[in-house]
Amino acid sequence: MTSQVVTLSVNQVKRTLAVSEQASLLEVLRNDLELNSPKYGCGLGECGACTVLVDGVAARACVIPACGVAGREITTLEGLGSLSALHPVQQAFIDEQAAQCGYCLSGMIMMTAALLARHPDPSEDEIRRELSGNLCRCGTHLEIVKAVRRAAELMAQNLSRGGTA
């Protein structure tokens, strides 16, 4: 198996790694960079457990070749906020208790962050449509929708105070 040296910008930190040409972004994030928020679910890009942001756009890390995202900004849940300064989406998911087992949670949060970055006040139908590709087996769908609405409110409050979303 041949490898290639790539520089990845993950959570605003540049890392140069030798990776297999066949390695997915998910494999590199979890195995090489020890970032555990994106989960392996289906391996086909259909369940959403591996969702990260690539240049601010939600993307399925399990089907993206790691070599294909060199030079682009990759954000995982670990880079969205911090324990001392949660991102409004993270805070909203906590406020609304929108988690049960947590396996889908990272993907749901990353999809929500991408949605609200491009559409700050989505309707419930738009939220449901946007998150429909992220599977949750625990049944927290109602709480997740409430969390997205809450995140939109928190982000609007931050903007009205002169902060960033």
Short mmCIF file of C-alpha atoms in Angstrom, two decimals:
data_model
loop_
_atom_site.label_atom_id
_atom_site.label_comp_id
_atom_site.label_asym_id
_atom_site.label_seq_id
_atom_site.Cartn_x
_atom_site.Cartn_y
_atom_site.Cartn_z
CA MET A 1 0.00 0.00 0.00
CA THR A 2 1.48 3.35 -1.00
CA SER A 3 1.38 6.38 1.22
CA GLN A 4 1.44 10.07 0.53
CA VAL A 5 2.56 12.96 2.70
CA VAL A 6 -0.27 15.48 3.16
CA THR A 7 -0.78 18.56 5.26
CA LEU A 8 -4.22 18.74 6.79
CA SER A 9 -5.62 21.73 8.62
CA VAL A 10 -7.80 20.24 11.34
CA ASN A 11 -9.43 22.46 13.93
CA GLN A 12 -7.14 25.30 12.84
CA VAL A 13 -3.98 23.26 13.42
CA LYS A 14 -1.84 22.16 10.47
CA ARG A 15 -0.58 18.60 10.66
CA THR A 16 1.71 16.89 8.14
CA LEU A 17 1.17 13.15 7.96
CA ALA A 18 2.05 10.18 5.79
CA VAL A 19 -1.28 8.55 4.94
CA SER A 20 -2.31 5.69 2.75
CA GLU A 21 -3.72 6.87 -0.55
CA GLN A 22 -6.82 4.80 0.25
CA ALA A 23 -7.29 6.19 3.77
CA SER A 24 -10.52 8.00 4.42
CA LEU A 25 -10.58 11.29 6.26
CA LEU A 26 -12.44 9.50 9.07
CA GLU A 27 -9.62 6.96 9.48
CA VAL A 28 -7.00 9.70 9.66
CA LEU A 29 -9.02 11.82 12.10
CA ARG A 30 -9.68 8.93 14.46
CA ASN A 31 -6.55 6.79 14.11
CA ASP A 32 -3.79 9.29 13.38
CA LEU A 33 -5.06 12.46 15.03
CA GLU A 34 -6.97 10.73 17.86
CA LEU A 35 -10.11 12.82 17.37
CA ASN A 36 -12.99 10.66 18.48
CA SER A 37 -16.04 12.80 17.79
CA PRO A 38 -16.64 11.65 14.20
CA LYS A 39 -17.90 8.09 14.47
CA TYR A 40 -17.77 5.17 12.08
CA GLY A 41 -21.36 4.24 11.34
CA CYS A 42 -22.15 2.82 7.93
CA GLY A 43 -18.94 3.50 6.00
CA LEU A 44 -21.08 4.58 3.04
CA GLY A 45 -21.73 8.23 3.87
CA GLU A 46 -25.39 7.58 4.57
CA CYS A 47 -25.83 7.66 8.37
CA GLY A 48 -24.13 10.97 9.24
CA ALA A 49 -22.21 9.73 12.30
CA CYS A 50 -18.92 10.79 10.68
CA THR A 51 -20.00 14.31 9.67
CA VAL A 52 -17.36 17.04 9.86
CA LEU A 53 -17.10 20.46 8.27
CA VAL A 54 -14.82 20.94 5.28
CA ASP A 55 -14.44 24.63 4.56
CA GLY A 56 -17.61 25.15 6.60
CA VAL A 57 -19.69 22.66 4.62
CA ALA A 58 -20.99 19.44 6.19
CA ALA A 59 -19.22 16.43 4.72
CA ARG A 60 -19.15 12.68 5.38
CA ALA A 61 -15.61 11.86 6.49
CA CYS A 62 -15.97 8.12 5.88
CA VAL A 63 -16.17 8.55 2.10
CA ILE A 64 -13.72 11.41 1.59
CA PRO A 65 -10.14 10.43 0.78
CA ALA A 66 -7.83 12.11 3.31
CA CYS A 67 -5.48 13.10 0.48
CA GLY A 68 -8.37 14.92 -1.18
CA VAL A 69 -8.80 17.51 1.56
CA ALA A 70 -5.22 18.72 1.86
CA GLY A 71 -5.16 22.49 2.15
CA ARG A 72 -8.81 22.75 3.18
CA GLU A 73 -10.07 23.63 6.66
CA ILE A 74 -11.51 20.61 8.46
CA THR A 75 -13.52 21.12 11.65
CA THR A 76 -14.59 18.35 14.00
CA LEU A 77 -16.71 18.66 17.12
CA GLU A 78 -13.49 19.11 19.10
CA GLY A 79 -12.77 22.29 17.12
CA LEU A 80 -16.28 23.74 17.12
CA GLY A 81 -16.07 25.02 20.68
CA SER A 82 -14.28 24.32 23.94
CA LEU A 83 -15.28 23.40 27.47
CA SER A 84 -14.82 27.02 28.53
CA ALA A 85 -16.53 28.48 25.45
CA LEU A 86 -19.11 26.15 23.95
CA HIS A 87 -20.39 26.87 20.47
CA PRO A 88 -24.08 27.92 20.62
CA VAL A 89 -25.07 24.67 18.91
CA GLN A 90 -23.26 22.64 21.55
CA GLN A 91 -24.89 24.69 24.31
CA ALA A 92 -28.33 24.27 22.75
CA PHE A 93 -27.97 20.49 22.52
CA ILE A 94 -27.10 20.46 26.24
CA ASP A 95 -29.93 22.85 27.13
CA GLU A 96 -32.51 20.73 25.30
CA GLN A 97 -31.04 17.40 26.46
CA ALA A 98 -30.88 16.32 22.84
CA ALA A 99 -28.81 13.21 23.38
CA GLN A 100 -29.35 9.71 24.56
CA CYS A 101 -26.64 7.27 23.52
CA GLY A 102 -24.68 10.06 21.81
CA TYR A 103 -23.50 8.05 18.80
CA CYS A 104 -25.17 10.35 16.26
CA LEU A 105 -24.64 13.48 18.33
CA SER A 106 -21.42 14.77 16.78
CA GLY A 107 -22.85 14.42 13.27
CA MET A 108 -26.10 16.10 14.28
CA ILE A 109 -24.24 19.02 15.85
CA MET A 110 -21.95 19.45 12.85
CA MET A 111 -24.89 19.34 10.42
CA THR A 112 -26.70 21.90 12.57
CA ALA A 113 -23.68 24.21 12.65
CA ALA A 114 -23.43 24.05 8.85
CA LEU A 115 -27.18 24.67 8.45
CA LEU A 116 -27.26 27.68 10.77
CA ALA A 117 -24.13 29.18 9.22
CA ARG A 118 -25.89 29.42 5.86
CA HIS A 119 -29.50 29.76 7.05
CA PRO A 120 -29.73 31.35 10.52
CA ASP A 121 -33.50 30.95 11.00
CA PRO A 122 -34.69 27.69 9.43
CA SER A 123 -38.26 26.48 9.72
CA GLU A 124 -39.00 23.17 11.43
CA ASP A 125 -39.52 21.56 8.00
CA GLU A 126 -36.13 22.86 6.84
CA ILE A 127 -34.47 21.54 10.00
CA ARG A 128 -36.06 18.11 9.57
CA ARG A 129 -35.12 18.00 5.89
CA GLU A 130 -31.52 19.04 6.62
CA LEU A 131 -31.05 16.48 9.38
CA SER A 132 -32.96 13.67 7.64
CA GLY A 133 -29.69 12.11 6.43
CA ASN A 134 -28.40 11.76 10.00
CA LEU A 135 -29.74 8.64 11.62
CA CYS A 136 -30.67 8.54 15.30
CA ARG A 137 -31.77 5.18 16.68
CA CYS A 138 -32.58 6.44 20.18
CA GLY A 139 -35.56 8.57 19.25
CA THR A 140 -34.36 12.00 20.39
CA HIS A 141 -35.61 13.62 17.19
CA LEU A 142 -37.98 16.03 18.95
CA GLU A 143 -35.26 17.21 21.32
CA ILE A 144 -32.82 17.58 18.42
CA VAL A 145 -35.26 19.81 16.51
CA LYS A 146 -35.77 21.89 19.69
CA ALA A 147 -31.99 22.12 20.07
CA VAL A 148 -31.59 23.44 16.52
CA ARG A 149 -34.25 26.10 17.17
CA ARG A 150 -32.53 26.98 20.48
CA ALA A 151 -29.14 27.21 18.74
CA ALA A 152 -30.63 29.61 16.17
CA GLU A 153 -31.91 31.77 19.05
CA LEU A 154 -28.56 31.71 20.85
CA MET A 155 -26.70 32.62 17.67
CA ALA A 156 -29.10 35.50 16.97
CA GLN A 157 -28.60 36.76 20.55
CA ASN A 158 -24.82 36.64 20.10
CA LEU A 159 -25.08 38.64 16.88
CA SER A 160 -27.38 41.23 18.46
CA ARG A 161 -24.79 41.73 21.20
CA GLY A 162 -22.10 42.39 18.61
CA GLY A 163 -20.52 38.95 18.90
CA THR A 164 -20.12 36.21 16.35
CA ALA A 165 -22.61 33.49 15.66
#
